[in-house]
Amino acid sequence: MNSKYVTSDRPAVNLTRMQKALCAAFMAAAFAAPAVAVAADAPRRPNIVIILGDDLGFADLGSYGSEIRTPAIDALAKQGVRFTNFYTHASSSPTRSMLLSGVDTHLSGLGNMDEWIAPNQRGAVGYEGYLNDRVVTMPQLLKAAGYHTYMVGKWHMGKAPDQIPAARGFERDFSLLDGGGSYWDMTNITAASPKSVFTEDGRYLTKLPDDYYATKTYTDKLISFIDANKGDGKPFFAYVAHQAPHDPYHLPKEWRSRHPGEYDKGWDAVRQERLKRQVEMGIMPAGTELAERMWFVPDPVVLAPASRYILGKKMELYAGMVENMDHHVGRLIDHLKKIGEYENTIFIVFGDNGAEGTDLFGMIAGSAGTRDNLYAAINWSQTNPNAWGDPGSWVGYGPMWAQVSMTPFSQYKGWLAEGGIRNALVVSGPIVQRSPGSVNHGVMHVADLMPTLLDVAGASYPKTNQGRELPPLIGKSWGPMLAGKADSVRTDQDYLAWEVFGNRAVRQGEWKLRWQIKPYGKSDWELFNVAKDPAERKDLAAQNPDKVKALIALWDGYVKANNVILPSRGPFDTLEKDMPQRVNVYPGFPPMIYKQQFVPPKDMLADPK
């Protein structure tokens, strides 16, 4: 393990039993009264900051092996703990719904993304396309327990007045309600919905601040929220849902060329370098293989220099997005240090799903002659590489770099291979009693945040809300593990399950069973030992029929318990037909295009007679 991240154990602040009892009493009173008075002599509870990167890859942080410079988040990793088996969902809003509710997506309203609700799912309970009223949210419970609750950034879980952050427990907010769009203004993605919708403190904005840039403004607003209540004795919960580094890659000019020419060497070389550092750091075990390069992605060594330069420039922009986000995380940390709140703040940092390898812009713009294609030509017309990053430009970096972001895993966002659902996770602050800079390999899940943070607040999850019975939490508290009393919050008998876009998966212990649409999968069950084969290179289903059968039984139980409706349509309906036939990728094949010029021995050279 890299000694840069390893030091000795240090003490941490613990909640007392009395404090927990007091908080539980306040919690019960809060459901009957609008406000809770915290006892003057009660021990001070920690602040909580969740920093969420949008489409941030597992391997994009310096502390996870990246060449991208992320000193602010890496400093949190050095003081806290990093996790290597942390799971989210494969797309944005399903992850966010589990984060804030602690309940499976098929019950909370995001059984499918709102943008992709299938015909047979429309109108079904759990598929409303927004965070429904059958669940209670973390900010609602923390607010009732005496916390200030703040949100900045991307919401993506409803736009109606009873669905926005202010209606779901956030005391203050500055939020983008859409799933993406410009970082500079209100330009949205499609002609049907050309203007992004924002709220501030529960009111819909008619315009944005004059100096608006998403990542900066979100940070400015959060700092102002914290300062407005500074010194009142109440802790705060801050949900910082950054839009970065989701495409389009918009960023100030000074952040666009911080890695000039670094990525011209190509994606294969960068993946190999990142994996080497991951092994050195203890993030991945020695002997870990890289996932096979996607069969439709070329080997970069056969590309012309100009092509490698243009593709490399896209990755430079992405790296700038990540570094700019880290810069603003650093601004927040510095401010908390300045006002004396840093030492009493828990930080939880992760990405919402795998990196984005799909051409989202192409999917939305569609073919020539369509409404959205014309809209894209007008509103996203800045296609010159010198204008990339400006308003009106749209750059995404493609599947080749998405695989780099997800080193060493297979595939990326939207899919249930490890590259779609496994994320970096950094936790630091007074809740952590493990060795600073250490690495943990226990299986974790985004739904664990609800029980974990309720424990921190001394609160509990209610059985009912507004007279309606609540679904049970699916997560487990990280408290014992973060306290160093356990290495994992799960046993080998516990399991996790996922479904989105018709793709499905189950993980139990070392084993993972997945079913994915062709050509990314086999449209049949595949079995992997992801502890020994995190890149999912070896399908072991044929050799282990009993294990397949046992995991299918768990899947069937998950479907029944969570009202899973497999979609009749999806974003990948024609993918197999539209893409090249899937073939195995072998380095150096076919030999013809790798054969170097033959050079005869000098002593055998001769001019013609």
Coordinates of C-alpha atoms in Angstrom, one line a residue:
M1 CA 0.0 0.0 0.0
N2 CA 1.3 3.5 -0.8
S3 CA 2.6 5.0 2.4
K4 CA 1.4 8.4 1.3
Y5 CA -2.1 7.4 2.6
V6 CA -1.1 5.3 5.7
T7 CA -0.5 6.6 9.2
S8 CA -1.5 5.5 12.7
D9 CA -4.9 5.4 14.3
R10 CA -6.3 8.5 15.8
P11 CA -9.2 9.2 18.2
A12 CA -12.6 10.2 17.0
V13 CA -15.6 11.9 18.5
N14 CA -18.4 9.5 19.5
L15 CA -22.0 10.1 20.2
T16 CA -23.0 9.2 23.8
R17 CA -26.0 7.1 24.7
M18 CA -27.5 10.0 26.4
Q19 CA -27.1 12.2 23.3
K20 CA -28.7 9.5 21.2
A21 CA -31.6 9.2 23.6
L22 CA -32.1 13.0 23.6
C23 CA -32.0 13.1 19.8
A24 CA -34.5 10.3 19.6
A25 CA -36.8 12.2 21.9
F26 CA -36.4 15.4 19.8
M27 CA -37.1 13.3 16.7
A28 CA -40.4 12.0 18.0
A29 CA -41.4 15.5 19.0
A30 CA -40.5 16.9 15.6
F31 CA -43.3 15.0 13.9
A32 CA -45.8 16.7 16.1
A33 CA -44.2 20.2 16.1
P34 CA -42.5 22.3 13.4
A35 CA -39.3 23.0 15.3
V36 CA -37.1 21.2 17.9
A37 CA -35.1 23.0 20.6
V38 CA -31.8 21.2 21.2
A39 CA -30.8 21.0 24.9
A40 CA -28.2 23.5 25.8
D41 CA -25.9 20.9 27.4
A42 CA -26.3 18.2 24.8
P43 CA -23.0 17.1 23.1
R44 CA -22.5 18.8 19.8
R45 CA -23.3 16.5 16.9
P46 CA -21.1 16.6 13.7
N47 CA -22.0 18.4 10.5
I48 CA -22.5 16.2 7.5
V49 CA -21.3 17.0 4.0
I50 CA -22.1 14.7 1.0
I51 CA -20.2 15.6 -2.1
L52 CA -21.6 13.9 -5.2
G53 CA -19.8 13.9 -8.5
D54 CA -22.0 13.4 -11.6
D55 CA -20.6 10.6 -13.7
L56 CA -17.3 10.7 -11.8
G57 CA -15.4 7.6 -12.5
F58 CA -13.9 5.1 -10.0
A59 CA -10.3 5.9 -11.1
D60 CA -10.6 9.6 -11.6
L61 CA -9.3 10.7 -8.2
G62 CA -5.6 10.9 -7.4
S63 CA -6.2 8.8 -4.3
Y64 CA -7.6 6.1 -6.6
G65 CA -4.7 6.0 -9.1
S66 CA -5.5 8.9 -11.4
E67 CA -3.0 11.3 -13.0
I68 CA -5.8 14.0 -12.6
R69 CA -4.9 16.3 -9.7
T70 CA -7.5 16.3 -6.9
P71 CA -5.6 17.5 -3.8
A72 CA -8.6 18.6 -1.8
I73 CA -10.4 15.2 -2.0
D74 CA -7.1 13.3 -1.7
A75 CA -6.5 15.2 1.6
L76 CA -9.8 13.9 2.9
A77 CA -8.7 10.4 1.8
K78 CA -5.4 10.8 3.6
Q79 CA -7.3 11.7 6.8
G80 CA -10.1 9.2 6.4
V81 CA -10.7 5.9 4.7
R82 CA -11.2 4.8 1.0
F83 CA -13.5 2.0 -0.1
T84 CA -13.1 -0.2 -3.1
N85 CA -16.4 -2.2 -3.1
F86 CA -18.9 0.7 -2.9
Y87 CA -22.0 0.4 -5.1
T88 CA -24.4 2.9 -6.5
H89 CA -26.8 2.4 -9.4
A90 CA -26.0 2.6 -13.1
S91 CA -27.7 5.9 -13.7
S92 CA -28.3 9.2 -12.1
S93 CA -31.8 9.6 -10.6
P94 CA -32.1 6.0 -9.3
T95 CA -28.9 6.5 -7.3
R96 CA -30.1 9.8 -5.9
S97 CA -33.4 8.3 -4.9
M98 CA -31.7 5.6 -2.9
L99 CA -29.2 8.1 -1.4
L100 CA -32.0 10.3 0.0
S101 CA -34.6 7.6 0.8
G102 CA -32.6 4.5 1.8
V103 CA -35.2 2.6 -0.2
D104 CA -35.0 0.6 -3.5
T105 CA -35.6 2.6 -6.6
H106 CA -38.6 0.5 -7.7
L107 CA -40.5 1.6 -4.6
S108 CA -39.3 5.2 -4.3
G109 CA -40.6 6.4 -7.7
L110 CA -37.4 6.0 -9.8
G111 CA -37.9 2.4 -10.9
N112 CA -36.7 3.8 -14.2
M113 CA -35.3 7.2 -15.1
D114 CA -38.1 9.7 -15.9
E115 CA -36.6 10.2 -19.3
W116 CA -36.9 6.4 -20.1
I117 CA -40.2 5.3 -18.5
A118 CA -41.3 2.3 -20.6
P119 CA -44.9 2.0 -22.0
N120 CA -45.6 -1.0 -19.6
Q121 CA -44.2 0.9 -16.6
R122 CA -46.2 4.1 -17.1
G123 CA -48.6 4.8 -14.3
A124 CA -47.3 2.0 -12.1
V125 CA -46.5 2.6 -8.4
G126 CA -42.7 3.1 -8.1
Y127 CA -42.3 4.4 -11.6
E128 CA -43.6 7.9 -11.2
G129 CA -40.3 9.4 -12.5
Y130 CA -39.9 11.5 -9.3
L131 CA -39.2 10.8 -5.7
N132 CA -42.7 9.8 -4.6
D133 CA -44.6 10.5 -1.3
R134 CA -44.4 6.8 -0.2
V135 CA -40.9 7.4 1.1
V136 CA -39.5 9.9 3.7
T137 CA -36.2 11.6 2.9
M138 CA -33.0 11.9 4.9
P139 CA -33.2 15.7 5.0
Q140 CA -36.7 15.5 6.4
L141 CA -35.5 13.2 9.2
L142 CA -32.3 15.2 9.9
K143 CA -34.2 18.4 9.9
A144 CA -36.7 17.0 12.4
A145 CA -33.7 15.9 14.5
G146 CA -32.4 19.4 14.8
Y147 CA -30.1 19.8 11.8
H148 CA -30.0 22.6 9.3
T149 CA -30.5 21.0 5.8
Y150 CA -28.9 22.5 2.7
M151 CA -28.7 21.4 -0.9
V152 CA -26.9 22.8 -3.9
G153 CA -26.6 21.3 -7.4
K154 CA -28.5 18.8 -9.5
W155 CA -31.8 17.4 -8.2
H156 CA -33.2 15.2 -11.0
M157 CA -36.1 13.8 -9.0
G158 CA -39.1 15.9 -9.9
K159 CA -40.0 19.5 -10.8
A160 CA -43.6 20.1 -9.5
P161 CA -43.9 22.2 -6.3
D162 CA -44.4 19.1 -4.1
Q163 CA -41.4 17.3 -5.6
I164 CA -38.6 20.0 -5.4
P165 CA -35.9 20.0 -2.7
A166 CA -37.8 22.5 -0.5
A167 CA -40.8 20.1 -0.4
R168 CA -38.6 17.1 0.5
G169 CA -36.8 18.5 3.6
F170 CA -34.3 21.0 2.5
E171 CA -34.3 24.3 4.4
R172 CA -32.2 26.1 1.9
D173 CA -31.4 25.2 -1.7
F174 CA -30.0 26.3 -5.0
S175 CA -30.8 23.5 -7.4
L176 CA -30.9 22.5 -11.0
L177 CA -34.0 20.3 -11.3
D178 CA -33.1 18.8 -14.7
G179 CA -30.6 16.0 -15.4
G180 CA -28.1 18.2 -17.2
G181 CA -27.5 21.2 -19.4
S182 CA -25.2 24.1 -19.8
Y183 CA -22.9 25.1 -17.0
W184 CA -23.0 28.8 -18.1
D185 CA -26.8 29.5 -18.5
M186 CA -30.2 28.0 -18.7
T187 CA -29.8 26.2 -22.1
N188 CA -31.2 22.7 -21.8
I189 CA -30.7 19.7 -24.0
T190 CA -33.9 19.2 -26.1
A191 CA -36.3 21.4 -28.1
A192 CA -39.2 20.1 -26.1
S193 CA -37.6 21.4 -22.9
P194 CA -35.2 24.1 -24.0
K195 CA -34.8 25.9 -20.7
S196 CA -33.4 24.3 -17.6
V197 CA -35.4 24.8 -14.4
F198 CA -33.8 26.0 -11.2
T199 CA -35.0 26.7 -7.7
E200 CA -33.6 28.7 -4.9
D201 CA -35.2 28.3 -1.4
G202 CA -38.3 26.7 -2.9
R203 CA -38.9 29.4 -5.6
Y204 CA -38.5 28.8 -9.3
L205 CA -35.8 31.1 -10.8
T206 CA -36.5 33.4 -13.8
K207 CA -32.8 33.9 -14.4
L208 CA -29.4 32.9 -13.0
P209 CA -26.8 35.1 -11.3
D210 CA -24.8 37.3 -13.7
D211 CA -21.6 35.5 -12.9
Y212 CA -23.1 32.1 -12.9
Y213 CA -20.9 29.1 -13.5
A214 CA -22.4 25.9 -12.1
T215 CA -19.6 24.5 -10.0
K216 CA -18.5 27.9 -8.6
T217 CA -22.1 29.1 -7.9
Y218 CA -23.1 26.0 -6.1
T219 CA -20.2 26.4 -3.8
D220 CA -20.8 30.1 -3.3
K221 CA -24.4 29.4 -2.4
L222 CA -23.6 26.7 0.1
I223 CA -21.1 28.8 1.9
S224 CA -23.7 31.6 2.2
F225 CA -26.2 29.1 3.6
I226 CA -23.7 27.9 6.2
D227 CA -22.7 31.5 7.2
A228 CA -26.3 32.6 7.5
N229 CA -26.9 30.2 10.4
K230 CA -23.3 30.2 11.8
G231 CA -23.1 30.3 15.5
D232 CA -26.7 29.2 16.3
G233 CA -25.5 25.9 17.8
K234 CA -27.2 23.6 15.3
P235 CA -25.3 21.2 13.1
F236 CA -25.9 21.2 9.4
F237 CA -26.4 18.6 6.7
A238 CA -25.2 19.7 3.2
Y239 CA -26.0 17.7 0.0
V240 CA -23.5 19.0 -2.6
A241 CA -24.7 17.4 -5.8
H242 CA -22.3 18.8 -8.4
Q243 CA -23.2 18.8 -12.0
A244 CA -19.5 18.2 -12.8
P245 CA -18.0 16.3 -14.5
H246 CA -21.2 15.4 -16.5
D247 CA -21.1 16.4 -20.2
P248 CA -21.1 18.9 -21.8
Y249 CA -17.6 19.7 -20.6
H250 CA -18.0 23.5 -19.9
L251 CA -15.3 25.2 -17.9
P252 CA -13.3 28.4 -17.7
K253 CA -10.5 28.8 -20.1
E254 CA -7.8 28.5 -17.5
W255 CA -8.9 25.0 -16.6
R256 CA -9.0 23.6 -20.1
S257 CA -5.4 22.8 -20.9
R258 CA -3.8 21.6 -17.6
H259 CA -2.7 18.3 -19.2
P260 CA -1.5 19.4 -22.7
G261 CA -0.7 16.4 -24.9
E262 CA -0.8 14.0 -21.9
Y263 CA -3.6 11.9 -23.4
D264 CA -2.2 11.7 -26.9
K265 CA -0.6 8.4 -25.9
G266 CA -4.1 6.9 -25.8
W267 CA -6.5 5.2 -23.5
D268 CA -4.8 1.8 -23.3
A269 CA -1.6 3.3 -21.9
V270 CA -3.5 5.5 -19.4
R271 CA -5.5 2.6 -18.1
Q272 CA -2.4 0.5 -17.6
E273 CA -0.8 3.4 -15.7
R274 CA -3.8 3.9 -13.5
L275 CA -4.1 0.2 -12.7
K276 CA -0.4 0.1 -11.7
R277 CA -0.9 2.9 -9.2
Q278 CA -4.1 1.3 -7.9
V279 CA -2.1 -1.9 -7.1
E280 CA 0.6 0.1 -5.4
M281 CA -2.0 1.9 -3.3
G282 CA -3.8 -1.2 -2.3
I283 CA -6.9 -0.2 -4.1
M284 CA -6.7 -3.3 -6.3
P285 CA -5.0 -6.6 -5.5
A286 CA -1.7 -7.6 -7.2
G287 CA -2.4 -9.6 -10.4
T288 CA -5.6 -7.6 -11.2
E289 CA -6.3 -7.6 -15.0
L290 CA -7.8 -4.8 -17.0
A291 CA -11.2 -5.4 -18.4
E292 CA -11.1 -6.1 -22.1
R293 CA -11.2 -2.9 -24.2
M294 CA -14.6 -2.5 -25.7
W295 CA -14.6 -4.3 -29.1
F296 CA -15.8 -1.3 -31.1
V297 CA -13.1 1.0 -29.6
P298 CA -9.9 1.2 -31.7
D299 CA -6.4 0.5 -30.4
P300 CA -5.1 4.1 -30.2
V301 CA -1.7 3.1 -31.6
V302 CA -3.3 2.6 -35.1
L303 CA -4.8 6.1 -35.2
A304 CA -3.4 9.0 -37.1
P305 CA -1.7 11.7 -34.9
A306 CA -4.4 14.2 -35.6
S307 CA -7.1 11.8 -34.4
R308 CA -5.2 11.0 -31.2
Y309 CA -4.8 14.7 -30.6
I310 CA -8.5 15.5 -30.9
L311 CA -9.6 12.6 -28.8
G312 CA -6.9 13.4 -26.3
K313 CA -8.1 17.0 -26.1
K314 CA -11.5 15.7 -25.0
M315 CA -9.9 13.9 -22.1
E316 CA -8.0 17.0 -21.2
L317 CA -11.3 18.9 -20.9
Y318 CA -12.7 16.1 -18.7
A319 CA -9.6 16.2 -16.5
G320 CA -10.1 20.0 -16.2
M321 CA -13.7 19.4 -15.1
V322 CA -12.6 17.0 -12.3
E323 CA -9.8 19.3 -11.2
N324 CA -12.1 22.4 -11.2
M325 CA -14.7 20.5 -9.1
D326 CA -11.9 19.5 -6.7
H327 CA -10.8 23.2 -6.5
H328 CA -14.3 24.2 -5.3
V329 CA -14.4 21.3 -2.9
G330 CA -11.2 22.8 -1.5
R331 CA -12.8 26.2 -1.2
L332 CA -15.6 24.7 0.9
I333 CA -13.1 22.9 3.1
D334 CA -11.0 26.0 3.5
H335 CA -14.1 28.0 4.6
L336 CA -15.1 25.4 7.1
K337 CA -11.6 25.5 8.6
K338 CA -11.8 29.3 8.7
I339 CA -15.1 29.3 10.7
G340 CA -14.0 26.5 13.0
E341 CA -16.3 23.8 11.6
Y342 CA -13.9 21.6 9.7
E343 CA -12.9 19.3 12.6
N344 CA -16.5 18.6 13.4
T345 CA -17.6 17.8 9.9
I346 CA -18.1 14.4 8.3
F347 CA -17.3 14.3 4.6
I348 CA -18.6 11.6 2.2
V349 CA -17.4 11.8 -1.4
F350 CA -18.4 9.6 -4.3
G351 CA -19.8 9.5 -7.9
D352 CA -23.4 8.8 -8.7
N353 CA -22.8 6.0 -11.2
G354 CA -20.2 4.9 -13.7
A355 CA -18.5 7.3 -16.1
E356 CA -20.5 8.2 -19.2
G357 CA -19.4 6.3 -22.3
T358 CA -22.6 6.7 -24.3
D359 CA -23.0 9.5 -26.9
L360 CA -25.7 11.2 -25.0
F361 CA -25.7 14.2 -27.3
G362 CA -26.1 11.9 -30.4
M363 CA -29.0 10.0 -28.7
I364 CA -30.9 13.3 -28.0
A365 CA -30.1 15.2 -31.2
G366 CA -31.1 12.2 -33.4
S367 CA -31.1 12.2 -37.2
A368 CA -31.1 15.1 -39.6
G369 CA -34.4 16.7 -40.2
T370 CA -35.8 16.1 -36.7
R371 CA -36.8 18.8 -34.3
D372 CA -34.1 18.0 -31.8
N373 CA -31.4 17.8 -34.4
L374 CA -32.2 21.4 -35.6
Y375 CA -32.3 22.6 -32.0
A376 CA -28.8 21.1 -31.4
A377 CA -27.5 22.7 -34.6
I378 CA -28.7 26.1 -33.3
N379 CA -28.0 25.9 -29.6
W380 CA -24.9 23.6 -29.5
S381 CA -23.2 24.9 -32.6
Q382 CA -19.7 25.7 -31.2
T383 CA -18.0 22.6 -32.6
N384 CA -14.5 24.0 -33.3
P385 CA -12.1 22.4 -30.8
N386 CA -10.8 25.9 -29.9
A387 CA -14.3 26.7 -28.6
W388 CA -14.8 23.5 -26.6
G389 CA -15.7 24.5 -23.1
D390 CA -17.5 27.7 -24.2
P391 CA -21.3 28.3 -24.0
G392 CA -22.9 26.5 -27.0
S393 CA -20.3 23.8 -27.2
W394 CA -20.9 20.1 -26.4
V395 CA -18.1 17.7 -25.7
G396 CA -18.3 14.2 -24.2
Y397 CA -15.3 12.0 -24.2
G398 CA -16.7 8.7 -25.4
P399 CA -16.4 5.0 -24.4
M400 CA -12.7 4.9 -24.7
W401 CA -12.0 7.4 -22.0
A402 CA -15.0 6.2 -19.9
Q403 CA -13.2 2.9 -19.7
V404 CA -10.2 4.8 -18.4
S405 CA -12.3 6.5 -15.8
M406 CA -13.6 3.1 -14.7
T407 CA -10.2 1.4 -14.5
P408 CA -9.9 -1.6 -14.1
F409 CA -13.6 -2.4 -14.6
S410 CA -15.8 -3.5 -17.5
Q411 CA -18.2 -1.1 -19.3
Y412 CA -19.6 2.1 -17.8
K413 CA -22.8 4.1 -17.0
G414 CA -26.1 2.6 -17.9
W415 CA -24.9 -1.0 -17.6
L416 CA -24.7 -3.4 -14.6
A417 CA -21.1 -4.5 -15.2
E418 CA -18.8 -3.2 -12.4
G419 CA -18.0 -0.2 -14.5
G420 CA -21.6 1.0 -14.3
I421 CA -22.2 0.6 -10.6
R422 CA -18.9 0.5 -8.6
N423 CA -17.6 3.8 -7.4
A424 CA -14.8 5.4 -5.4
L425 CA -15.9 6.4 -1.9
V426 CA -14.0 8.6 0.6
V427 CA -15.3 9.1 4.2
S428 CA -13.5 11.3 6.7
G429 CA -14.2 13.2 9.8
P430 CA -15.1 12.5 13.5
I431 CA -17.1 9.4 12.6
V432 CA -13.9 7.6 11.4
Q433 CA -11.7 5.7 13.8
R434 CA -9.9 3.5 11.3
S435 CA -6.3 4.2 10.4
P436 CA -6.1 7.5 8.5
G437 CA -5.4 6.9 4.8
S438 CA -6.5 3.2 5.0
V439 CA -8.3 1.2 2.4
N440 CA -11.4 -1.0 3.1
H441 CA -12.7 -3.7 0.8
G442 CA -16.0 -4.4 2.5
V443 CA -19.2 -4.4 0.3
M444 CA -21.0 -1.1 0.7
H445 CA -24.1 0.5 -0.9
V446 CA -25.4 4.0 -1.4
A447 CA -28.6 3.1 0.5
D448 CA -26.4 2.6 3.6
L449 CA -26.2 6.3 3.9
M450 CA -29.7 6.7 5.4
P451 CA -29.2 4.4 8.4
T452 CA -25.6 5.6 8.9
L453 CA -26.4 9.3 9.0
L454 CA -29.5 8.7 11.2
D455 CA -27.2 7.0 13.7
V456 CA -24.9 10.1 13.5
A457 CA -27.8 12.4 14.2
G458 CA -29.1 10.2 17.0
A459 CA -32.3 9.8 15.0
S460 CA -34.3 6.8 13.9
Y461 CA -36.3 5.7 10.9
P462 CA -40.0 5.9 11.5
K463 CA -42.5 3.1 10.7
T464 CA -45.0 5.6 9.2
N465 CA -45.1 9.0 7.7
Q466 CA -48.3 11.1 7.4
G467 CA -50.3 8.0 8.3
R468 CA -48.7 5.8 5.6
E469 CA -46.5 2.8 6.3
L470 CA -43.0 3.3 5.0
P471 CA -41.0 0.7 3.1
P472 CA -38.1 -0.8 5.1
L473 CA -34.6 0.5 4.7
I474 CA -32.4 -1.7 2.5
G475 CA -29.0 -0.4 3.7
K476 CA -26.9 -1.1 6.8
S477 CA -25.2 1.4 9.1
W478 CA -21.5 1.9 8.6
G479 CA -21.1 2.9 12.2
P480 CA -19.4 -0.3 13.5
M481 CA -17.1 -0.6 10.4
L482 CA -16.1 3.1 10.6
A483 CA -15.4 2.7 14.3
G484 CA -13.0 -0.1 13.5
K485 CA -15.1 -2.8 15.1
A486 CA -15.8 -4.7 11.9
D487 CA -14.2 -4.8 8.4
S488 CA -17.5 -5.0 6.6
V489 CA -21.1 -4.2 7.3
R490 CA -22.3 -7.3 5.3
T491 CA -21.9 -11.0 5.6
D492 CA -21.5 -13.4 2.7
Q493 CA -25.2 -14.2 3.1
D494 CA -26.3 -10.6 2.5
Y495 CA -27.0 -9.6 -1.1
L496 CA -27.5 -6.6 -3.3
A497 CA -29.6 -6.4 -6.5
W498 CA -30.2 -4.0 -9.3
E499 CA -32.4 -3.5 -12.4
V500 CA -32.5 -0.6 -14.8
F501 CA -33.3 -0.5 -18.6
G502 CA -33.9 -4.2 -18.4
N503 CA -30.4 -5.0 -17.3
R504 CA -30.2 -6.8 -14.0
A505 CA -27.7 -8.1 -11.4
V506 CA -27.2 -9.7 -8.0
R507 CA -24.1 -9.7 -5.8
Q508 CA -23.7 -12.0 -2.8
G509 CA -20.3 -12.4 -1.2
E510 CA -17.6 -12.8 -3.9
W511 CA -20.2 -13.8 -6.6
K512 CA -22.1 -11.6 -9.0
L513 CA -24.8 -12.7 -11.4
R514 CA -25.7 -10.4 -14.2
W515 CA -28.1 -10.3 -17.2
Q516 CA -27.5 -7.6 -19.8
I517 CA -28.9 -6.8 -23.2
K518 CA -26.9 -7.8 -26.2
P519 CA -24.3 -6.9 -27.3
Y520 CA -22.9 -5.6 -24.0
G521 CA -24.2 -8.8 -22.4
K522 CA -25.5 -12.2 -23.7
S523 CA -29.2 -11.6 -22.9
D524 CA -28.7 -14.4 -20.5
W525 CA -27.3 -14.9 -17.1
E526 CA -23.5 -14.5 -16.6
L527 CA -21.6 -15.4 -13.4
F528 CA -18.4 -13.8 -12.2
N529 CA -16.3 -14.0 -9.1
V530 CA -15.7 -10.3 -8.7
A531 CA -13.4 -10.6 -5.8
K532 CA -10.9 -12.6 -7.9
D533 CA -12.0 -11.1 -11.3
P534 CA -13.1 -7.5 -10.8
A535 CA -12.8 -6.9 -14.5
E536 CA -15.5 -9.6 -15.2
R537 CA -13.4 -11.3 -17.9
K538 CA -14.3 -15.0 -17.0
D539 CA -18.0 -16.1 -17.2
L540 CA -18.2 -19.0 -14.8
A541 CA -21.9 -19.8 -15.2
A542 CA -21.4 -23.1 -17.1
Q543 CA -19.1 -24.4 -14.4
N544 CA -21.3 -23.3 -11.5
P545 CA -24.9 -24.1 -12.3
D546 CA -25.9 -24.5 -8.6
K547 CA -24.5 -21.0 -7.8
V548 CA -26.4 -19.6 -10.8
K549 CA -29.6 -21.2 -9.5
A550 CA -29.2 -19.9 -6.0
L551 CA -28.5 -16.3 -7.2
I552 CA -31.5 -16.4 -9.6
A553 CA -33.6 -17.4 -6.6
L554 CA -32.4 -14.2 -4.8
W555 CA -33.2 -12.2 -7.9
D556 CA -36.7 -13.6 -8.0
G557 CA -37.2 -12.6 -4.4
Y558 CA -35.9 -9.1 -5.1
V559 CA -38.3 -8.7 -8.0
K560 CA -41.3 -9.7 -5.9
A561 CA -40.3 -7.6 -2.9
N562 CA -39.7 -4.5 -4.9
N563 CA -42.3 -4.5 -7.6
V564 CA -39.7 -4.8 -10.5
I565 CA -41.4 -4.4 -13.9
L566 CA -39.0 -5.2 -16.7
P567 CA -39.4 -2.5 -19.4
S568 CA -41.0 -3.3 -22.8
R569 CA -38.8 -0.5 -24.4
G570 CA -35.5 1.1 -23.5
P571 CA -32.6 3.3 -24.6
F572 CA -30.7 0.3 -26.1
D573 CA -33.5 -1.3 -28.2
T574 CA -31.6 -1.4 -31.5
L575 CA -28.1 -1.4 -30.0
E576 CA -27.1 -4.9 -31.2
K577 CA -28.2 -4.1 -34.8
D578 CA -26.6 -0.6 -34.9
M579 CA -23.2 -1.6 -33.5
P580 CA -20.4 -3.8 -35.0
Q581 CA -20.7 -7.5 -34.2
R582 CA -19.1 -8.2 -30.8
V583 CA -15.8 -10.0 -31.0
N584 CA -13.0 -10.8 -28.5
V585 CA -10.3 -8.2 -28.3
Y586 CA -6.7 -9.5 -28.3
P587 CA -3.7 -7.1 -28.1
G588 CA -1.9 -7.0 -31.5
F589 CA -4.6 -8.6 -33.5
P590 CA -4.9 -8.6 -36.5
P591 CA -1.1 -8.7 -36.9
M592 CA -1.2 -7.0 -40.3
I593 CA -1.8 -3.5 -39.0
Y594 CA 0.9 -3.9 -36.3
K595 CA 3.6 -5.2 -38.6
Q596 CA 6.5 -2.8 -38.7
Q597 CA 8.5 -2.0 -41.8
F598 CA 11.1 -4.8 -42.4
V599 CA 14.6 -3.4 -42.4
P600 CA 17.3 -5.7 -44.0
P601 CA 20.8 -6.1 -42.6
K602 CA 23.0 -3.2 -43.7
D603 CA 25.7 -5.5 -45.0
M604 CA 23.2 -7.1 -47.4
L605 CA 22.0 -3.9 -49.0
A606 CA 22.8 -3.3 -52.7
D607 CA 21.8 -1.1 -55.6
P608 CA 20.3 -2.8 -58.7
K609 CA 22.8 -4.1 -61.2

